[in-house]
Coordinates of C-alpha atoms and ligand atoms in Angstrom, one line a residue:
M63 CA -24.4 18.3 5.6
R64 CA -21.0 17.1 6.1
K65 CA -20.2 14.0 4.3
N66 CA -18.9 11.0 6.2
I67 CA -16.1 9.2 4.5
L68 CA -15.0 5.6 5.8
I69 CA -11.3 4.8 5.3
T70 CA -10.6 1.1 6.0
G71 CA -6.8 0.1 6.8
G72 CA -6.0 3.7 7.7
A73 CA -3.4 2.8 10.2
G74 CA -1.4 1.0 7.7
F75 CA 1.4 2.4 5.5
I76 CA -0.5 4.1 2.4
G77 CA -3.8 4.2 4.5
S78 CA -2.0 6.7 7.1
H79 CA -1.2 9.1 4.4
V80 CA -4.4 8.9 2.9
V81 CA -6.2 9.4 6.2
R82 CA -3.9 12.6 6.9
H83 CA -4.4 14.0 3.4
F84 CA -8.3 13.6 3.8
V85 CA -8.3 15.2 7.3
K86 CA -6.3 18.2 6.7
K87 CA -7.7 18.8 3.1
Y88 CA -11.2 18.6 3.5
P89 CA -12.7 19.9 7.1
E90 CA -16.1 19.3 5.4
Y91 CA -15.7 15.4 5.6
F92 CA -15.9 13.5 8.6
I93 CA -13.0 10.7 8.3
I94 CA -13.9 7.3 10.3
N95 CA -10.6 5.0 10.1
L96 CA -11.4 1.4 10.7
D97 CA -8.4 -0.8 10.9
K98 CA -8.0 -4.0 12.8
L99 CA -4.3 -3.2 13.7
T100 CA -2.7 -5.9 12.7
Y101 CA 1.3 -6.1 12.8
A102 CA 1.0 -3.7 9.9
G103 CA -1.4 -1.2 11.2
N104 CA 0.0 1.4 13.9
L105 CA -1.7 4.3 15.3
E106 CA 1.7 6.0 15.9
N107 CA 1.3 6.4 12.1
L108 CA -1.3 9.1 12.9
K109 CA -0.4 11.0 16.0
D110 CA -0.5 14.1 14.3
I111 CA -4.1 14.1 13.4
E112 CA -5.4 11.9 16.2
N113 CA -7.2 14.8 18.0
H114 CA -8.2 16.5 15.0
E115 CA -12.4 17.1 15.3
N116 CA -13.3 15.7 11.5
Y117 CA -11.5 12.3 12.7
S118 CA -12.2 9.3 14.6
F119 CA -10.7 5.5 14.6
V120 CA -12.6 2.4 15.2
K121 CA -10.5 -0.8 15.8
G122 CA -12.4 -3.7 14.1
D123 CA -11.9 -6.3 11.4
I124 CA -13.6 -5.6 8.2
C125 CA -14.9 -9.2 8.2
D126 CA -16.9 -8.3 11.2
S127 CA -20.4 -7.9 9.5
R128 CA -22.2 -6.8 12.9
L129 CA -19.6 -4.1 13.7
L130 CA -20.0 -2.7 10.1
E131 CA -24.0 -2.7 10.4
E132 CA -23.2 -0.5 13.8
I133 CA -21.0 1.8 12.1
F134 CA -23.2 2.3 9.0
T135 CA -26.2 2.6 11.3
I136 CA -24.7 5.1 13.6
K137 CA -23.5 7.3 10.6
K138 CA -24.7 7.7 6.9
I139 CA -21.8 6.8 5.3
D140 CA -21.2 8.7 1.9
G141 CA -18.0 7.1 0.5
I142 CA -15.8 4.1 1.4
I143 CA -12.0 4.1 0.6
H144 CA -11.0 0.7 1.1
L145 CA -7.4 0.0 1.8
A146 CA -7.4 -2.5 4.6
A147 CA -5.7 -5.5 3.4
E148 CA -3.1 -8.1 3.7
S149 CA -0.3 -6.5 1.7
H150 CA 3.1 -8.6 1.8
V151 CA 3.9 -11.2 -0.9
D152 CA 6.3 -13.2 1.0
R153 CA 3.8 -13.4 4.0
S154 CA 1.1 -14.4 1.4
I155 CA 3.4 -17.5 0.4
L156 CA 3.8 -18.5 4.1
N157 CA 0.2 -18.2 5.2
P158 CA -2.4 -17.5 1.8
M159 CA -5.5 -18.4 3.8
E160 CA -5.1 -15.2 6.0
F161 CA -5.1 -13.2 2.5
V162 CA -8.4 -14.7 1.4
E163 CA -10.0 -14.0 4.9
T164 CA -9.1 -10.2 4.8
N165 CA -8.6 -9.6 1.0
V166 CA -11.4 -11.3 -0.4
K167 CA -13.7 -12.4 2.7
G168 CA -13.2 -8.6 4.0
T169 CA -14.0 -6.7 1.0
V170 CA -17.1 -9.0 0.2
T171 CA -18.4 -8.3 3.6
L172 CA -17.9 -4.5 3.2
L173 CA -19.3 -4.7 -0.1
N174 CA -22.6 -6.3 1.4
T175 CA -23.0 -3.8 4.4
F176 CA -22.3 -1.0 1.9
K177 CA -25.3 -2.4 -0.3
Q178 CA -27.7 -2.8 2.3
F179 CA -27.1 0.5 4.2
C180 CA -25.9 3.0 1.6
D181 CA -27.6 5.4 -0.7
I182 CA -25.7 3.3 -3.6
K183 CA -26.9 5.4 -6.3
N184 CA -24.8 8.4 -4.9
A185 CA -22.3 7.0 -2.3
I186 CA -18.8 6.0 -3.7
F187 CA -17.2 2.4 -3.1
Y188 CA -13.3 3.0 -4.0
H189 CA -11.4 -0.2 -3.9
V190 CA -7.3 0.7 -3.7
S191 CA -5.6 -2.2 -5.5
T192 CA -2.1 -3.3 -7.2
D193 CA -0.7 -3.6 -10.3
E194 CA 0.4 -7.1 -9.1
V195 CA -3.1 -8.6 -10.4
Y196 CA -1.8 -8.2 -14.0
G197 CA 0.8 -10.4 -13.5
E198 CA 4.2 -10.0 -14.8
L199 CA 6.0 -8.5 -17.9
D200 CA 9.2 -9.2 -19.7
N201 CA 11.5 -6.5 -20.8
F202 CA 8.9 -4.6 -22.8
G203 CA 5.5 -3.1 -22.6
K204 CA 3.5 -1.8 -19.8
F205 CA 0.1 -2.5 -18.0
S206 CA -2.7 -0.6 -18.9
E207 CA -6.4 -0.8 -17.6
T208 CA -7.0 -3.4 -20.3
T209 CA -4.2 -5.9 -19.5
P210 CA -5.7 -9.0 -18.8
Y211 CA -5.5 -10.3 -15.1
S212 CA -2.9 -13.0 -14.7
P213 CA -1.8 -12.8 -11.0
N214 CA 0.8 -15.3 -9.6
S215 CA 1.1 -14.4 -5.9
P216 CA -1.6 -15.7 -3.2
Y217 CA -1.3 -11.8 -2.5
S218 CA -2.2 -10.6 -6.0
A219 CA -4.7 -13.3 -6.3
S220 CA -6.7 -12.2 -3.3
K221 CA -6.4 -8.8 -4.8
A222 CA -7.8 -10.0 -8.3
A223 CA -10.6 -11.6 -6.6
S224 CA -11.4 -8.5 -4.6
D225 CA -11.4 -6.4 -7.6
H226 CA -13.6 -9.0 -9.4
F227 CA -16.2 -8.6 -6.8
V228 CA -16.1 -4.9 -6.5
R229 CA -16.8 -4.8 -10.5
A230 CA -19.3 -7.6 -10.1
Y231 CA -21.2 -5.7 -7.3
H232 CA -21.2 -2.6 -10.0
S233 CA -22.6 -4.7 -12.6
T234 CA -25.3 -6.9 -10.6
Y235 CA -26.1 -4.5 -7.8
G236 CA -25.3 -1.1 -9.8
L237 CA -23.1 0.1 -6.9
N238 CA -21.0 3.3 -7.7
I239 CA -17.6 2.2 -7.7
K240 CA -13.9 3.1 -8.7
I241 CA -10.9 1.0 -8.6
S242 CA -7.1 2.0 -8.9
N243 CA -4.0 -0.4 -9.3
C244 CA -0.9 1.2 -8.2
S245 CA 2.7 0.5 -8.7
N246 CA 5.1 -0.4 -5.5
N247 CA 4.9 2.7 -3.0
Y248 CA 7.8 3.9 -1.0
G249 CA 8.0 6.7 1.5
P250 CA 7.6 7.3 5.5
F251 CA 5.8 4.7 7.8
H252 CA 6.6 1.8 5.7
F253 CA 6.7 -1.2 7.4
P254 CA 10.5 -2.9 7.0
E255 CA 9.2 -6.2 5.6
K256 CA 9.4 -4.5 2.3
L257 CA 12.6 -3.8 -0.2
I258 CA 13.1 -0.2 0.4
P259 CA 12.4 0.2 4.4
L260 CA 14.0 -3.4 5.0
M261 CA 17.1 -2.3 3.3
I262 CA 17.3 0.8 5.4
N263 CA 16.8 -0.6 8.5
N264 CA 19.1 -3.2 7.6
I265 CA 22.1 -0.5 6.4
L266 CA 21.2 1.2 9.8
N267 CA 21.9 -1.9 11.9
K268 CA 25.0 -3.2 9.6
K269 CA 22.7 -6.4 8.8
E270 CA 22.9 -8.3 5.7
L271 CA 21.2 -7.0 2.7
P272 CA 19.2 -10.0 1.4
V273 CA 18.7 -9.6 -2.4
Y274 CA 16.3 -12.5 -4.0
G275 CA 17.9 -14.2 -6.8
K276 CA 20.1 -12.3 -9.0
G277 CA 18.5 -9.0 -7.9
E278 CA 17.6 -8.4 -11.6
N279 CA 13.7 -8.1 -11.0
I280 CA 12.2 -4.9 -11.5
R281 CA 9.6 -2.6 -10.0
D282 CA 8.1 0.6 -10.8
W283 CA 8.3 3.1 -7.5
L284 CA 5.8 5.7 -6.6
F285 CA 6.2 8.1 -3.6
V286 CA 3.0 7.2 -1.2
K287 CA 2.2 11.0 -1.2
D288 CA 1.6 11.2 -4.7
H289 CA -0.4 8.0 -4.3
A290 CA -2.5 9.8 -1.8
V291 CA -3.1 12.7 -4.0
A292 CA -3.8 10.5 -7.0
I293 CA -6.4 8.5 -4.6
D294 CA -8.3 11.8 -3.6
I295 CA -8.5 12.8 -7.6
V296 CA -10.0 9.3 -8.6
F297 CA -12.5 9.2 -5.4
H298 CA -13.8 12.8 -6.4
K299 CA -13.0 12.7 -10.3
G300 CA -12.9 8.9 -11.5
K301 CA -15.6 7.9 -13.3
N302 CA -18.5 5.3 -12.0
G303 CA -17.2 1.5 -12.9
E304 CA -14.0 2.7 -14.1
T305 CA -10.4 1.5 -13.1
Y306 CA -7.4 3.9 -13.0
N307 CA -3.6 2.8 -13.2
I308 CA -1.1 4.7 -10.9
G309 CA 2.5 4.4 -11.5
G310 CA 5.8 6.4 -11.0
N311 CA 7.6 5.9 -14.4
N312 CA 10.5 4.9 -12.4
E313 CA 11.5 1.4 -12.9
W314 CA 14.5 -0.1 -11.0
K315 CA 16.3 -3.2 -11.2
N316 CA 16.4 -4.7 -7.5
I317 CA 20.0 -4.7 -7.4
E318 CA 20.6 -1.4 -8.7
L319 CA 18.1 0.3 -6.2
V320 CA 19.9 -1.6 -3.0
K321 CA 23.2 -0.2 -4.4
L322 CA 21.9 3.3 -4.6
L323 CA 20.2 3.1 -1.0
C324 CA 23.7 1.9 0.0
K325 CA 25.3 4.9 -1.5
L326 CA 22.5 7.4 -0.5
M327 CA 22.9 6.1 3.3
D328 CA 26.7 5.8 3.6
E329 CA 26.8 9.5 2.7
K330 CA 23.9 10.5 5.4
L331 CA 25.7 8.1 7.9
G332 CA 29.0 9.6 7.3
N333 CA 30.1 5.9 6.5
E334 CA 33.2 5.0 4.8
P335 CA 32.1 5.1 1.0
E336 CA 30.8 1.9 -0.4
S337 CA 31.0 0.3 3.2
S338 CA 27.4 -0.9 3.1
L339 CA 27.7 -2.3 -0.2
K340 CA 29.6 -5.2 1.8
L341 CA 26.5 -6.2 3.3
I342 CA 24.6 -7.2 0.0
K343 CA 23.8 -10.8 0.1
Y344 CA 22.1 -12.9 -2.7
V345 CA 19.6 -15.2 -1.2
K346 CA 17.4 -17.9 -2.6
D347 CA 14.9 -16.4 -4.9
R348 CA 11.0 -15.9 -4.2
A349 CA 8.7 -18.7 -5.3
G350 CA 6.9 -17.5 -8.1
H351 CA 8.7 -14.1 -8.3
D352 CA 7.3 -11.9 -10.9
F353 CA 10.0 -10.3 -13.1
R354 CA 8.8 -7.0 -14.3
Y355 CA 6.0 -4.4 -13.1
A356 CA 5.6 -1.2 -15.2
I357 CA 2.4 1.0 -15.5
D358 CA 1.1 3.0 -18.1
S359 CA -0.7 5.9 -16.2
S360 CA -1.6 7.9 -19.5
K361 CA -5.5 7.5 -18.5
I362 CA -5.4 9.1 -15.0
M363 CA -2.9 11.5 -16.1
N364 CA -4.7 12.7 -19.4
E365 CA -8.5 12.1 -18.0
L366 CA -7.9 13.2 -14.6
G367 CA -4.8 15.3 -14.7
W368 CA -3.1 13.5 -11.9
Q369 CA 0.7 13.5 -12.1
P370 CA 3.5 12.5 -9.8
S371 CA 4.7 15.8 -7.8
V372 CA 8.2 14.4 -6.5
T373 CA 11.5 12.7 -8.5
F374 CA 12.7 9.3 -7.1
E375 CA 16.0 11.4 -5.7
Q376 CA 13.6 14.0 -3.8
G377 CA 11.4 11.1 -2.6
L378 CA 14.0 8.8 -1.5
A379 CA 16.2 11.6 0.3
Q380 CA 12.7 12.5 2.2
T381 CA 12.4 8.7 3.0
I382 CA 15.7 8.3 4.5
D383 CA 15.8 11.4 6.2
W384 CA 12.3 10.3 8.0
Y385 CA 13.8 7.0 8.8
L386 CA 16.9 8.6 10.3
T387 CA 14.7 11.1 12.4
N388 CA 12.3 8.1 13.5
K389 CA 14.4 5.5 14.7
D390 CA 12.1 5.2 18.0
W391 CA 9.3 4.2 15.4
L392 CA 11.8 1.5 13.5
Q393 CA 12.7 0.3 16.9
H394 CA 9.2 -0.3 17.8
V395 CA 8.0 -1.8 14.9
T396 CA 10.7 -4.2 14.6
S397 CA 10.7 -5.3 18.5
G398 CA 8.3 -8.2 19.3
D399 CA 6.8 -10.1 16.4
Y400 CA 8.9 -8.9 13.7
K401 CA 11.9 -10.9 15.1
N402 CA 10.2 -13.9 14.8
Y403 CA 8.9 -13.2 11.0
Y404 CA 12.6 -12.0 10.2
S405 CA 14.3 -15.3 11.7
R406 CA 11.5 -17.5 9.5
M407 CA 11.8 -15.6 6.5
Y408 CA 15.8 -14.9 6.5
E409 CA 17.8 -16.8 8.9
K410 CA 16.8 -20.5 8.1
Ligands
LIG920 P1 -0.3 -2.4 5.3 O1 0.1 -3.8 5.0 O2 0.7 -1.4 5.4 O3 -1.5 -1.9 6.0 C1 -2.7 -2.6 5.9 C2 -3.8 -2.3 7.0 O4 -4.9 -2.8 6.8 C3 -3.0 -2.0 8.4 O5 -3.1 -1.0 9.0 C4 -4.0 -3.6 8.9 O6 -3.8 -3.2 10.2 C5 -5.0 -3.2 8.3 N1 -5.9 -4.5 8.0 C6 -5.5 -5.6 7.6 N2 -6.6 -6.6 7.8 C7 -7.7 -6.0 8.2 C8 -8.8 -6.2 8.6 N3 -9.1 -7.5 8.6 N4 -9.8 -5.6 9.2 C9 -9.2 -4.0 9.0 N5 -8.1 -3.7 8.9 C10 -7.3 -4.7 8.4 O7 -0.6 -2.1 3.6 P2 -0.3 -0.9 2.4 O8 1.1 -1.0 1.9 O9 -0.5 0.5 3.1 O10 -1.2 -1.0 1.6 C11 -2.6 -0.9 1.6 C12 -3.6 -0.9 0.3 O11 -2.8 -0.5 -0.8 C13 -3.7 -2.4 0.4 O12 -5.0 -2.9 -0.2 C14 -2.8 -2.8 -0.8 O13 -3.2 -4.2 -1.8 C15 -2.8 -1.8 -1.9 N6 -1.5 -1.3 -2.5 C16 -0.1 -1.2 -1.8 C17 0.8 -1.2 -2.7 C18 2.0 -1.0 -1.8 O14 3.1 -0.7 -2.5 N7 2.4 -1.0 -0.6 C19 0.8 -0.6 -3.9 C20 -0.5 -1.0 -4.5 C21 -1.6 -1.2 -3.6
LIG921 P1 8.5 -6.0 -2.0 O1 9.0 -4.8 -1.4 O2 8.3 -7.3 -1.1 O3 7.2 -5.6 -3.0 P2 6.6 -6.8 -4.2 O4 7.2 -8.0 -3.9 O5 5.0 -6.6 -3.8 O6 6.9 -5.9 -5.1 O7 9.7 -6.4 -2.8 C1 10.1 -5.6 -3.9 C2 11.0 -6.4 -4.8 O8 12.4 -6.5 -4.0 C3 10.6 -7.8 -5.2 O9 11.2 -8.4 -6.4 C4 11.2 -8.7 -4.1 C5 12.6 -7.9 -3.9 N1 12.9 -8.0 -2.6 C6 14.4 -8.8 -2.1 O10 15.0 -8.9 -3.1 N2 14.8 -8.9 -0.9 C7 13.8 -8.6 0.1 O11 14.3 -8.8 1.4 C8 12.3 -8.2 -0.1 C9 11.6 -8.0 1.2 C10 12.1 -8.1 -1.7

């Protein structure tokens, strides 16, 4: 019998890569993509697979328990890969409650429906989470699966809460759960509110490049398709009740990364060398800005055999090429409400 896998948030950045990966690699699965299509969700991200016979899309909210019941009674759900979330730290500072709604209430609503309708001994509830739940690091050490949670932003606090609920449903009700906590992703279809696509879009449009504080904060970057493969591996081979950290072993100071993007884009666009560097503008720091994230991925590498497949050089080149050949996509997602967000954040 064909297995039915529900992927939530599958029209977003990472979700669209996960949906594509599963639809193409597993014809024996039927993939249901449930997404509310917020500003961050976009069916253009899934054009190439929208007519696949093992795929269907449902527009809806994970907080809507009636809709969830309908989905779970029409089809026996064998596994959930839960990615739906509000995902941007700056927006969480502007409006924390939206993050509580979707990330906490939505996750618990999904857990309740899963508990009520699924064969909980066999069906899998997989929560895709972030390394930001561990808080920040100084210049030393890395986050491991046993690092205590210490979230600093409303976003990371909401993801920490949802991780705790998922684990609590494992301990209390015996749900078969898996959690992964991943570092910063980059790649095609990344919404231009996050660092890398925002800088690419601004360099293309010769707009200022807003670097928070002194640009010395550090992030560990992972190519999104490598994250999708890691999610596949954790879903299929991860142990019940366990957490897996996923990282790129690829730490960059923000300012160094922005300078690298300027150089690569200037080369691609045939600009005068160093011309985009002049667009860099240091702006007011983010409130509660975590200094450094770094992930120790040895558990998933040693126990499950995952490792990143592309270097940062290769991944960034693919990413920049994608944005240059998909200017229409950028145009669509930056028209409308993006303009309001951008001026509220950067043109105060
Ligand atoms: P995204 O913001 O690009 O996409 C989120 C998707 O969820 C969108 O399609 C949106 O429409 C949908 N959504 C939002 N609220 C919903 C609701 N109430 N009901 C149904 N759908 C809803 O996010 P992303 O960057 O693709 O992140 C996906 C997941 O991975 C999130 O859970 C995030 O916390 C986690 N994560 C992201 C990163 C990263 O670097 N982007 C790293 C680690 C973990
Ligand atoms: P972001 O992509 O928002 O991811 P996160 O905050 O979840 O790590 O930001 C990555 C880093 O880039 C973070 O240190 C904040 C910084 N940043 C800027 O300096 N300028 C910007 O315009 C943005 C969006 C981020």
